[in-house]
XYZ file of C-alpha atoms in Angstrom:
755
model
C 68.015 25.186 -45.259
C 65.497 28.003 -45.256
C 62.851 25.581 -46.524
C 63.695 23.176 -43.736
C 63.335 25.985 -41.173
C 59.823 26.781 -42.416
C 58.875 23.138 -42.143
C 60.158 23.018 -38.593
C 58.033 26.050 -37.598
C 54.905 24.559 -39.080
C 55.291 21.114 -37.615
C 56.463 22.237 -34.179
C 57.664 18.699 -33.740
C 60.840 17.940 -31.852
C 61.317 14.600 -33.575
C 61.380 16.225 -37.008
C 63.848 18.822 -35.746
C 66.290 16.159 -34.623
C 65.904 14.369 -37.980
C 66.805 17.539 -39.903
C 69.863 18.123 -37.734
C 71.076 14.624 -38.505
C 70.347 15.144 -42.220
C 72.395 18.373 -42.206
C 75.343 16.520 -40.740
C 75.045 13.777 -43.344
C 74.859 16.417 -46.094
C 78.348 17.577 -45.085
C 79.684 14.152 -45.703
C 79.962 13.501 -49.379
C 79.882 9.781 -49.103
C 76.188 9.895 -48.018
C 74.885 12.299 -50.698
C 72.945 9.636 -52.533
C 71.094 8.475 -49.409
C 70.354 12.060 -48.403
C 68.579 12.818 -51.656
C 66.408 9.703 -51.297
C 65.550 10.517 -47.669
C 64.655 14.113 -48.523
C 62.229 12.958 -51.209
C 60.391 10.658 -48.781
C 60.400 13.307 -46.066
C 59.026 16.027 -48.335
C 56.159 13.753 -49.297
C 55.370 12.755 -45.649
C 55.609 16.112 -43.873
C 52.351 17.631 -45.201
C 50.455 14.574 -44.012
C 51.878 14.880 -40.480
C 51.224 18.596 -40.445
C 47.592 18.113 -41.311
C 47.236 15.375 -38.673
C 48.897 17.471 -35.993
C 46.881 20.607 -36.677
C 43.488 19.000 -37.284
C 43.074 15.639 -35.544
C 39.440 15.117 -36.454
C 38.547 14.676 -40.046
C 34.879 15.259 -39.268
C 33.708 18.857 -39.836
C 31.887 20.619 -36.997
C 28.434 21.473 -38.283
C 26.724 24.706 -37.310
C 23.649 24.820 -35.098
C 21.281 27.416 -36.549
C 19.429 29.533 -34.000
C 16.389 31.556 -35.020
C 14.157 33.685 -32.747
C 11.271 31.256 -33.294
C 13.127 28.337 -31.698
C 12.331 28.162 -27.979
C 14.388 25.046 -27.262
C 17.323 23.467 -29.140
C 18.943 20.145 -28.202
C 22.670 20.854 -28.395
C 23.975 17.415 -27.350
C 22.858 15.575 -30.474
C 24.426 18.219 -32.773
C 27.773 18.473 -30.980
C 31.043 16.547 -30.969
C 32.384 14.694 -27.913
C 35.836 13.438 -26.922
C 37.149 11.516 -23.908
C 40.139 12.817 -21.956
C 41.568 9.783 -20.169
C 44.325 11.897 -18.616
C 41.635 14.045 -16.923
C 43.803 17.184 -16.999
C 44.238 18.349 -20.625
C 44.127 22.099 -21.113
C 41.867 23.686 -23.715
C 44.792 24.096 -26.153
C 45.878 20.480 -25.663
C 42.316 19.246 -26.075
C 41.887 21.171 -29.333
C 45.137 19.802 -30.749
C 45.196 16.203 -29.507
C 41.667 14.925 -28.879
C 39.725 13.075 -31.553
C 36.191 14.501 -31.392
C 33.331 12.266 -32.560
C 29.838 13.324 -33.622
C 27.254 12.818 -30.881
C 24.047 10.962 -31.751
C 22.294 11.143 -28.382
C 20.317 14.007 -26.915
C 21.366 12.866 -23.435
C 24.852 11.305 -23.677
C 25.602 9.019 -20.750
C 28.985 7.375 -20.021
C 28.223 5.923 -16.582
C 30.769 5.955 -13.765
C 34.156 6.973 -15.217
C 37.375 8.623 -14.050
C 37.882 10.350 -17.417
C 37.041 13.934 -18.220
C 34.869 14.594 -21.250
C 34.989 17.420 -23.774
C 32.190 18.669 -25.961
C 32.299 21.274 -28.720
C 29.623 22.918 -30.829
C 29.192 25.874 -33.157
C 26.157 28.204 -32.972
C 25.089 30.688 -35.653
C 22.495 33.391 -35.046
C 20.371 33.556 -38.211
C 18.551 36.686 -37.035
C 19.490 40.284 -37.790
C 19.272 41.147 -34.083
C 21.133 39.998 -30.994
C 19.729 36.954 -29.143
C 20.200 36.099 -25.471
C 19.992 32.362 -24.814
C 20.498 30.149 -21.754
C 22.624 27.023 -22.090
C 21.359 24.369 -19.646
C 23.233 21.255 -18.497
C 20.351 19.028 -17.363
C 22.281 17.105 -14.714
C 23.061 18.920 -11.438
C 25.554 16.389 -10.010
C 28.641 17.326 -12.073
C 31.716 18.389 -10.091
C 32.891 21.002 -12.608
C 31.636 22.363 -15.940
C 33.952 24.641 -17.964
C 32.640 26.703 -20.879
C 35.221 28.094 -23.335
C 34.356 30.497 -26.121
C 37.004 30.467 -28.898
C 37.454 32.406 -32.105
C 38.158 31.041 -35.586
C 41.881 30.853 -34.799
C 41.142 28.742 -31.683
C 42.083 31.625 -29.391
C 40.198 31.741 -26.090
C 37.765 34.655 -25.814
C 36.007 33.822 -22.542
C 36.146 31.086 -19.839
C 33.377 30.354 -17.310
C 33.118 27.702 -14.584
C 30.200 26.081 -12.724
C 29.803 22.896 -10.651
C 28.496 21.416 -7.431
C 31.920 22.036 -5.868
C 31.193 25.773 -5.951
C 28.839 27.806 -3.700
C 25.368 28.230 -5.119
C 25.488 32.037 -4.938
C 28.321 32.067 -7.509
C 26.050 30.848 -10.301
C 25.085 33.160 -13.162
C 21.459 32.011 -13.071
C 19.983 30.617 -9.854
C 18.536 27.206 -10.685
C 18.944 23.562 -9.660
C 20.609 22.798 -13.022
C 23.722 24.531 -14.385
C 22.962 27.508 -16.679
C 25.246 29.739 -18.782
C 24.122 32.956 -20.471
C 24.973 32.876 -24.197
C 24.969 36.237 -26.027
C 24.607 35.688 -29.793
C 25.346 38.717 -31.957
C 23.315 39.400 -35.091
C 24.355 37.086 -37.950
C 27.317 35.937 -35.847
C 28.771 32.451 -35.372
C 30.310 31.336 -32.085
C 32.309 28.208 -31.237
C 32.249 26.717 -27.740
C 34.202 23.994 -25.962
C 32.957 22.442 -22.722
C 34.868 20.309 -20.237
C 33.087 18.022 -17.734
C 34.463 16.302 -14.633
C 32.638 14.287 -11.963
C 33.111 11.391 -9.574
C 29.577 10.183 -10.216
C 27.637 9.456 -13.388
C 29.074 11.202 -16.450
C 26.075 12.539 -18.348
C 25.631 16.039 -19.764
C 22.386 16.694 -21.681
C 22.786 20.168 -23.260
C 19.811 22.350 -24.176
C 19.771 25.939 -25.514
C 16.704 27.855 -24.284
C 14.924 31.109 -24.780
C 14.850 32.505 -21.209
C 11.045 32.834 -21.188
C 10.556 29.277 -22.446
C 12.993 27.959 -19.839
C 11.138 29.764 -17.042
C 7.814 28.305 -18.177
C 9.269 24.787 -18.407
C 10.872 25.155 -14.976
C 7.536 26.245 -13.510
C 5.898 23.113 -14.922
C 8.698 20.926 -13.558
C 8.483 22.566 -10.148
C 4.744 21.915 -10.097
C 5.402 18.205 -10.592
C 8.098 18.227 -7.916
C 5.706 20.124 -5.661
C 3.151 17.346 -5.954
C 5.828 14.727 -5.268
C 7.305 16.470 -2.230
C 3.798 17.332 -1.066
C 3.008 13.618 -0.958
C 6.256 12.992 0.925
C 5.615 15.731 3.528
C 1.986 14.699 4.082
C 2.993 11.065 4.548
C 5.760 12.038 6.990
C 3.484 14.114 9.242
C 0.545 11.712 8.926
C 2.570 8.666 9.947
C 4.467 10.625 12.600
C 1.137 11.562 14.169
C 0.067 7.915 14.143
C 3.392 6.930 15.719
C 2.858 9.347 18.627
C -0.699 8.028 19.004
C 0.009 4.279 18.816
C 3.676 4.157 19.881
C 4.234 1.585 17.128
C 7.882 1.639 16.011
C 6.901 0.567 12.495
C 5.561 4.084 11.910
C 8.763 5.734 13.173
C 10.882 3.540 10.883
C 8.530 4.311 8.024
C 8.816 8.080 8.611
C 12.618 7.803 8.581
C 12.429 5.699 5.399
C 10.386 8.418 3.684
C 12.796 11.078 4.977
C 15.796 9.203 3.531
C 14.034 8.968 0.163
C 13.297 12.714 0.285
C 16.933 13.530 1.151
C 18.146 11.438 -1.783
C 15.735 13.137 -4.178
C 16.709 16.626 -2.982
C 20.394 15.843 -3.448
C 19.933 14.007 -6.743
C 17.861 16.623 -8.577
C 19.735 19.653 -7.220
C 16.803 21.158 -5.322
C 18.520 20.558 -1.991
C 21.596 22.453 -3.211
C 19.357 25.238 -4.522
C 17.168 25.722 -1.453
C 18.861 24.095 1.568
C 22.657 23.689 1.562
C 23.679 25.856 -1.391
C 26.558 27.522 0.449
C 27.674 24.307 2.167
C 28.659 22.538 -1.028
C 30.856 19.793 0.594
C 27.604 18.216 1.805
C 26.832 17.352 -1.847
C 29.555 14.680 -1.755
C 27.908 13.071 1.271
C 24.175 13.541 0.683
C 23.576 10.989 -2.093
C 25.636 8.008 -0.791
C 24.561 8.722 2.805
C 20.854 8.893 1.910
C 21.058 5.644 -0.106
C 22.901 3.855 2.714
C 20.610 5.214 5.432
C 17.590 4.229 3.338
C 18.925 0.647 3.098
C 19.459 0.604 6.876
C 16.129 2.051 8.012
C 13.968 0.288 5.393
C 15.229 -3.099 6.612
C 14.345 -2.158 10.202
C 10.917 -1.058 8.993
C 10.421 -4.359 7.169
C 11.343 -6.343 10.316
C 8.707 -4.474 12.303
C 6.025 -4.413 9.604
C 6.323 -8.106 8.679
C 6.960 -9.390 12.249
C 10.064 -11.208 11.005
C 11.280 -12.116 14.480
C 8.215 -14.320 15.021
C 7.271 -15.370 11.479
C 10.679 -15.768 9.743
C 13.405 -15.988 12.440
C 16.157 -17.256 10.094
C 15.631 -14.424 7.623
C 15.456 -12.014 10.564
C 18.965 -13.019 11.683
C 20.281 -12.526 8.149
C 18.685 -9.065 8.033
C 20.245 -8.079 11.366
C 23.682 -9.136 10.102
C 23.252 -7.043 6.958
C 22.022 -4.083 9.044
C 25.201 -4.283 11.153
C 27.302 -4.053 7.979
C 25.306 -1.052 6.774
C 25.915 0.757 10.076
C 29.659 0.546 9.396
C 29.051 1.744 5.838
C 27.195 4.799 7.181
C 30.363 5.954 8.953
C 32.447 5.293 5.838
C 30.353 7.779 3.833
C 32.026 10.564 5.865
C 35.522 9.169 5.242
C 35.850 7.567 1.804
C 35.671 9.620 -1.420
C 32.429 10.088 -3.296
C 33.465 8.005 -6.319
C 33.957 4.975 -4.041
C 30.929 5.434 -1.799
C 28.459 6.127 -4.617
C 29.236 2.703 -6.108
C 29.244 0.931 -2.730
C 25.969 2.558 -1.653
C 24.376 1.755 -5.017
C 25.263 -1.922 -4.610
C 23.982 -1.809 -1.019
C 20.721 -0.307 -2.270
C 20.302 -3.104 -4.817
C 20.970 -5.801 -2.194
C 18.643 -4.139 0.348
C 15.734 -3.739 -2.069
C 16.209 -7.309 -3.311
C 16.154 -8.508 0.295
C 13.015 -6.458 0.964
C 11.335 -8.035 -2.034
C 12.341 -11.514 -0.854
C 11.023 -10.848 2.670
C 7.715 -9.647 1.244
C 7.322 -12.792 -0.870
C 8.114 -15.106 2.048
C 5.754 -13.270 4.429
C 2.934 -13.360 1.901
C 3.492 -17.091 1.395
C 3.246 -17.514 5.167
C -0.272 -16.059 4.995
C 0.377 -12.471 6.099
C -2.048 -10.604 3.815
C -0.701 -7.105 4.532
C 2.572 -8.248 2.965
C 0.882 -7.884 -0.427
C 0.923 -4.074 -0.047
C 4.540 -4.297 1.093
C 5.482 -6.533 -1.841
C 3.883 -4.374 -4.523
C 5.237 -1.135 -2.999
C 8.836 -2.302 -2.809
C 8.613 -3.948 -6.230
C 7.715 -0.604 -7.792
C 10.419 1.202 -5.840
C 12.915 -1.546 -6.666
C 12.215 -1.093 -10.364
C 12.738 2.665 -10.011
C 16.065 2.213 -8.227
C 17.287 -0.332 -10.766
C 16.417 2.006 -13.635
C 18.332 4.833 -11.955
C 21.368 2.690 -11.081
C 21.557 1.056 -14.507
C 21.385 4.545 -15.988
C 24.244 5.518 -13.710
C 26.372 2.627 -14.978
C 25.498 3.553 -18.562
C 23.433 0.397 -19.156
C 20.270 2.418 -19.855
C 19.935 5.604 -21.860
C 18.868 8.862 -20.207
C 15.172 9.616 -20.774
C 12.115 10.732 -18.792
C 11.486 7.280 -17.286
C 15.089 6.598 -16.234
C 15.588 10.192 -15.037
C 12.473 10.256 -12.807
C 12.234 6.505 -12.118
C 12.997 6.878 -8.414
C 10.455 9.708 -7.973
C 7.737 7.697 -9.692
C 8.575 4.481 -7.858
C 9.022 6.135 -4.466
C 5.735 8.084 -4.688
C 3.848 4.879 -5.443
C 5.805 3.053 -2.745
C 5.014 5.699 -0.101
C 1.283 5.607 -0.867
C 1.061 1.807 -0.970
C 3.032 1.341 2.249
C 0.742 3.817 4.018
C -2.196 1.725 2.861
C -0.329 -1.362 4.044
C 0.202 0.148 7.490
C -3.488 1.022 7.690
C -4.383 -2.530 6.678
C -1.931 -3.804 9.288
C -3.801 -1.840 11.971
C -7.103 -3.259 10.780
C -5.693 -6.787 10.925
C -4.390 -6.224 14.455
C -7.731 -4.733 15.512
C -9.576 -7.675 13.998
C -7.340 -10.145 15.799
C -7.778 -8.265 19.063
C -11.550 -8.110 18.569
C -11.716 -11.846 17.879
C -9.646 -12.544 20.956
C -11.832 -10.267 23.083
C -15.035 -11.840 21.763
C -13.657 -15.330 22.339
C -12.678 -14.458 25.906
C -16.040 -12.822 26.510
C -17.936 -15.783 25.098
C -15.827 -18.184 27.123
C -16.555 -16.183 30.234
C -20.272 -16.199 29.478
C -20.237 -19.932 28.808
C -18.426 -20.552 32.079
C -20.890 -18.388 33.988
C -23.871 -20.135 32.405
C -22.355 -23.504 33.268
C -21.861 -22.281 36.798
C -25.467 -21.077 36.999
C -26.596 -24.399 35.618
C -24.643 -26.196 38.332
C -26.196 -23.880 40.918
C -29.653 -24.715 39.598
C -28.858 -28.428 39.838
C -27.646 -27.940 43.359
C -30.867 -26.109 44.134
C -32.843 -29.151 43.026
C -30.770 -31.345 45.308
C -31.449 -28.970 48.172
C -35.188 -29.167 47.519
C -35.018 -32.959 47.629
C -33.037 -32.806 50.851
C -35.660 -30.499 52.409
C -38.396 -33.008 51.493
C -36.483 -35.881 53.087
C -35.686 -33.995 56.267
C -39.074 -32.830 57.370
C -37.877 -32.301 60.906
C -35.639 -29.450 59.785
C -38.215 -28.019 57.372
C -38.318 -24.481 58.684
C -34.543 -24.050 58.836
C -34.050 -25.684 55.477
C -36.796 -23.500 54.001
C -34.917 -20.400 55.075
C -31.724 -21.767 53.581
C -33.540 -22.671 50.401
C -34.980 -19.174 50.046
C -31.508 -17.749 50.433
C -30.134 -20.064 47.767
C -33.056 -19.295 45.470
C -32.372 -15.594 45.793
C -28.759 -16.173 44.820
C -29.819 -18.232 41.840
C -32.312 -15.568 40.806
C -29.660 -12.876 41.122
C -27.276 -15.005 39.109
C -29.897 -15.574 36.433
C -30.570 -11.847 36.284
C -26.858 -11.315 35.840
C -26.858 -13.964 33.114
C -29.730 -12.072 31.498
C -27.605 -8.925 31.367
C -24.810 -10.936 29.784
C -27.192 -12.411 27.218
C -28.592 -8.970 26.431
C -25.027 -7.757 25.863
C -24.585 -10.438 23.189
C -27.756 -9.380 21.366
C -27.346 -6.552 18.812
C -27.966 -3.163 20.484
C -30.763 -0.904 19.259
C -28.281 1.646 17.892
C -26.727 -1.017 15.656
C -30.142 -2.182 14.446
C -31.173 1.420 13.742
C -27.986 2.059 11.769
C -28.248 -1.114 9.684
C -31.999 -1.693 9.217
C -33.473 1.774 9.601
C -37.200 1.341 10.251
C -37.720 -1.886 12.230
C -38.935 -3.425 15.491
C -37.973 -6.330 17.735
C -40.609 -7.885 20.014
C -38.553 -10.057 22.376
C -40.133 -11.538 25.506
C -38.339 -14.424 27.259
C -40.451 -16.921 29.221
C -37.895 -16.981 32.025
C -35.182 -14.577 33.034
C -32.909 -15.821 30.251
C -34.091 -16.952 26.847
C -33.489 -19.695 24.304
C -34.607 -17.344 21.505
C -32.214 -14.757 20.094
C -31.862 -12.462 17.101
C -28.657 -11.821 15.178
C -27.506 -9.283 12.571
C -24.285 -8.533 10.695
C -23.547 -5.954 8.001
C -20.729 -6.412 5.454
C -20.314 -3.192 3.513
C -17.575 -4.569 1.266
C -19.917 -7.303 0.030
C -22.966 -4.964 0.237
C -24.816 -7.636 2.239
C -26.722 -7.653 5.522
C -27.590 -10.887 7.327
C -30.582 -11.042 9.752
C -31.666 -14.124 11.683
C -34.336 -15.077 14.231
C -33.352 -18.257 16.103
C -35.414 -20.550 18.370
C -33.161 -22.891 20.385
C -34.277 -26.077 22.106
C -35.741 -25.325 25.525
C -35.845 -22.075 27.443
C -34.309 -20.696 30.595
C -30.702 -21.631 31.295
C -30.495 -24.602 28.859
C -32.024 -22.514 26.103
C -29.697 -19.605 26.893
C -26.718 -21.965 26.745
C -27.846 -23.141 23.305
C -28.287 -19.499 22.219
C -24.645 -18.816 23.116
C -23.586 -21.761 20.956
C -25.760 -20.522 18.073
C -24.487 -16.945 18.375
C -20.844 -18.078 18.341
C -21.376 -20.359 15.345
C -23.070 -17.581 13.338
C -20.123 -15.273 14.113
C -17.667 -17.916 12.908
C -19.606 -18.852 9.759
C -20.511 -15.338 8.555
C -18.013 -12.904 10.081
C -14.925 -15.131 9.957
C -15.534 -17.612 7.122
C -17.367 -14.939 5.066
C -20.245 -17.196 3.979
C -23.273 -15.199 2.806
C -25.423 -17.726 0.947
C -28.350 -18.614 3.282
C -28.519 -22.350 2.571
C -24.749 -22.721 3.038
C -24.940 -20.816 6.322
C -27.629 -23.184 7.662
C -25.715 -26.260 6.520
C -22.559 -25.049 8.276
C -24.615 -24.175 11.371
C -26.078 -27.699 11.408
C -22.615 -29.253 11.218
C -21.322 -26.957 13.947
C -24.158 -27.772 16.393
C -23.764 -31.519 15.883
C -20.011 -31.246 16.357
C -20.191 -29.155 19.555
C -22.926 -31.358 21.095
C -21.104 -34.527 19.926
C -24.230 -35.750 18.134
C -22.018 -37.559 15.608
C -20.052 -39.294 18.367
C -20.286 -43.082 18.579
C -19.261 -44.844 21.770
C -17.673 -48.282 21.996
C -21.186 -49.737 21.912
C -21.805 -48.060 18.516
C -24.668 -46.014 19.992
C -24.959 -42.404 18.804
C -25.041 -39.580 21.335
C -28.464 -39.213 22.961
C -28.359 -35.406 22.658
C -31.232 -34.189 20.458
C -30.800 -30.490 21.158
C -30.735 -28.049 18.277
C -32.528 -24.991 16.945
C -34.996 -23.654 14.371
C -34.009 -20.572 12.406
C -35.279 -18.057 9.850
C -32.353 -16.332 8.121
C -32.332 -13.817 5.295
C -29.641 -11.885 3.440
C -30.263 -8.426 1.978
C -28.084 -8.389 -1.151
C -27.632 -4.760 -2.226
C -25.457 -5.755 -5.187
C -28.232 -7.777 -6.772
C -31.138 -5.925 -5.051
C -32.525 -9.210 -3.761
C -33.684 -10.682 -0.469
C -32.355 -14.229 -0.027
C -33.954 -16.555 2.560
C -33.451 -19.991 4.011
C -35.287 -21.490 6.970
C -35.105 -24.502 9.251
C -38.711 -25.166 10.391
C -39.376 -21.415 10.272
C -40.959 -19.298 7.480
C -40.503 -15.743 6.175
C -43.505 -13.410 5.840
C -43.675 -10.444 3.448
C -46.389 -7.773 3.347
C -46.259 -5.606 0.230
C -48.898 -3.225 -1.162
C -51.556 -4.886 0.991
C -50.611 -8.347 -0.263
C -49.233 -11.137 1.891
C -46.642 -13.734 0.946
C -45.336 -16.622 3.031
C -42.069 -18.332 2.098
C -41.765 -21.581 3.997
C -38.479 -22.892 5.242
C -37.330 -26.485 4.988
C -38.951 -28.963 7.393
C -35.603 -29.747 8.940
C -33.997 -28.654 12.184
C -30.501 -27.438 12.927
C -28.774 -30.185 14.935
C -30.625 -33.026 16.630
C -31.318 -36.503 15.299
C -30.147 -37.398 11.794
C -30.202 -40.620 9.790
C -26.824 -42.217 9.268
C -25.473 -41.164 5.861
C -28.039 -38.358 5.520
C -26.733 -35.056 4.125
C -28.687 -32.185 5.673
C -29.262 -29.577 2.916
C -31.372 -26.417 2.881
C -33.010 -24.310 0.175
C -32.296 -20.661 -0.646
C -35.224 -18.536 -1.847
C -34.515 -15.260 -3.675
C -36.980 -12.332 -3.801
C -36.391 -9.257 -5.993
C -36.484 -5.926 -4.153
C -38.679 -4.149 -6.677
C -40.690 -2.101 -4.232
C -41.081 -1.248 -0.557
C -42.058 -4.196 1.622
C -42.243 -5.194 5.285
C -40.479 -8.437 6.205
C -41.143 -10.524 9.344
C -39.168 -13.287 11.087
C -40.219 -15.039 14.293
C -39.897 -18.011 16.612
C -42.931 -20.230 17.345
C -43.551 -18.684 20.777
C -46.195 -16.200 19.613
C -48.363 -18.625 17.615
C -48.125 -21.388 20.294
C -49.246 -19.185 23.189
C -52.412 -20.458 24.915
C -55.332 -18.135 25.665
C -58.528 -16.871 24.072
C -61.923 -15.361 24.892
C -63.810 -18.602 25.626
C -63.767 -21.106 28.443
C -61.410 -23.428 26.569
C -57.820 -22.269 26.229
C -56.278 -22.709 22.773
C -53.221 -21.696 20.782
C -53.079 -18.405 18.905
C -52.134 -20.295 15.671
C -50.292 -19.181 12.527
C -53.515 -18.247 10.714
C -54.386 -15.560 13.266
C -50.793 -14.317 13.312
C -50.731 -13.885 9.514
C -54.070 -12.055 9.610
C -52.720 -9.792 12.347
C -49.691 -8.888 10.183
C -51.914 -8.021 7.201
C -54.320 -5.982 9.353
C -51.485 -3.966 10.846
C -50.293 -3.009 7.342
C -53.712 -2.259 5.790
C -56.565 -1.457 8.166
C -54.782 0.443 10.896
C -53.067 3.459 9.291
C -51.118 4.285 12.445
C -49.755 0.739 12.568
C -47.861 1.226 9.321
C -45.050 2.554 11.492
C -43.065 -0.530 12.507
C -42.479 0.702 16.066
C -46.261 0.989 16.456
C -46.583 -2.571 15.145
C -44.422 -3.789 18.012
C -46.809 -2.179 20.509
C -49.771 -3.729 18.691
C -48.206 -7.211 18.840
C -47.573 -6.834 22.568
C -51.124 -5.626 23.273
C -52.701 -8.453 21.255
C -50.467 -11.013 23.033
C -51.386 -9.761 26.523
C -55.072 -9.656 25.676
C -55.004 -13.179 24.186
C -52.990 -14.689 27.038
C -55.189 -13.327 29.787
C -54.437 -15.277 32.955
C -52.645 -18.062 31.146
C -48.901 -18.361 31.828
C -46.423 -17.718 29.046
C -45.396 -21.142 27.772
C -42.381 -20.261 25.576
C -39.955 -17.506 24.647
C -41.464 -15.035 22.144
C -39.484 -13.348 19.345
C -40.802 -11.362 16.350
C -38.529 -9.219 14.133
C -39.947 -6.854 11.514
C -38.149 -4.493 9.163
C -38.802 -2.469 6.039
C -36.704 -3.006 2.933
C -36.807 -1.572 -0.573
C -34.731 -1.334 -3.728
C -31.877 1.187 -3.565
């Protein structure tokens, strides 16, 4: 019986105790002696096995982790043993006796969302002959409680310490965003530790043993990276907030709140918010993450509605978004009521749905032709990938590593930058649309005024005829006619101011061309000649044109308006920069506007033969070339005293055209391999009558070419292009003498060289 008593003490098992009591009773009854002997033999064989199982559940030995002074950083997780406590509330003694610990193979063990507690144990041996102070870091700041037990070889508890985000920050041993325990390792000593982890969120506990100096250096590097990230966030918040106050565009306010929600999530997720902001108000930790995710889903959808103009462009999707936003508003209130373990899962699912919806809205808007949606689409795609990585890590579907740990920071930083670019592009698009609308309204107004002046001029002619027929009222009618003429003249002067407003201002010409001149002298108050310029920095191209429209005065001015509008459409809107293509499109546009392709019921083409001649060149800074195409007008180049004439095609823009004929033009390309002066003009200068003799004659192209060469060679002071303009005007006035000006005069000269 003494032997049985010893067995009972060792097993500490109530079931065995009851069995021995029953056996003792049977032993007193002689008729069961044979069965008792057999039972005792089986029991004596089985008890040692049960004793071993009860006292040492895990058959796997706990290997030592060797710590030398040279090791700055040791990954503890991969050299420890881990066990799951499904009851959640086992004590240290119960965990030691009952849990089956398994060797860990991961440096960053991750078990996703779970209601279980987890235990970890490891053994550390100091190989040095001196004491070592180490810091044990748990690299995940969102754990509710972390218990550290130090036990001796007999499994007796030596020391117990507790950390967690349910405790005030000022209670921590070492002040840091992550949890840190001080580990004092005696010389040549071995210590065994047990750790218990509980959380309502993701169960992950990467363990690292640091030298304090090495940890401080690593933390400084990490903080530098976070500083850059939060610096981007703060700059974007203030920058876009400033724009919001300037433009009063709600898209910027929603965007600022979106960035703020991302920043709040990051501060709560990586522990920096607990460290620097709400460390002593720890209950906020349970709210911060699910609230920031839910608020982000809410405000980002409002931002997308405003940015993508969903109400006008995609009304059905807009209604779906508003319904989802209403649900999220209710969810926002629930974050203050429901427990963290429920809301973190609900908010994570909401975040996935919201980002998926944002991606879908971006795709649909881009397919509808909204170009700024491309920035939106790429930005949210990157952020969406970051969120998915983080959420899948939370559910344990992805392992914990640098990418999955910082996926949201990486994605959100890229998203913030790209969306800021998208907002800037959105402003440019709106400005462009407004500018086009303003130009169209202005041009329409000018066209209407010119039509009105034209009608006034026609009425004036009728009045003159009426005066001739009514000779009896000549004096009175003459007075009336003078009054009407004055009105017409005033109107034409006003039309001149309008036409001058359409022409490129001198400041624009100075900025684009640099050294240049424009000699522009209309025959009448308004002109049928005009010059045109447009610079496209993205394409590194500048387009210059000198245009001679049919007629002069009001009809010519009306044609110049048509030509100016068509050049704006072809070059600035359609982005055509090849000279021959520009002229071909201009030809089609003139014939369409003047209905020169129109056939009546009698199959007779329109009698309108109006059109224009043009010299157009493109300065191509990418290729360092000067490209030219002309319709009945040439290009002249003076370089190093030499003269070169490049003739345009002997075809007009608009006017009569054979049926089936395809009007095509030729592009000439000149390399910019040195400084040269380039000249474009209408035919008004060379066709002007005058001269020294009794017989009046035209100035002619030959004399004009000679004049250009002389200005660039003989007269040193005329090398300056502004002086050349004065020379051209003086020569014209001297040649014309008392002869009237017969046509509008336009000469454009500019210097160009290789960059």
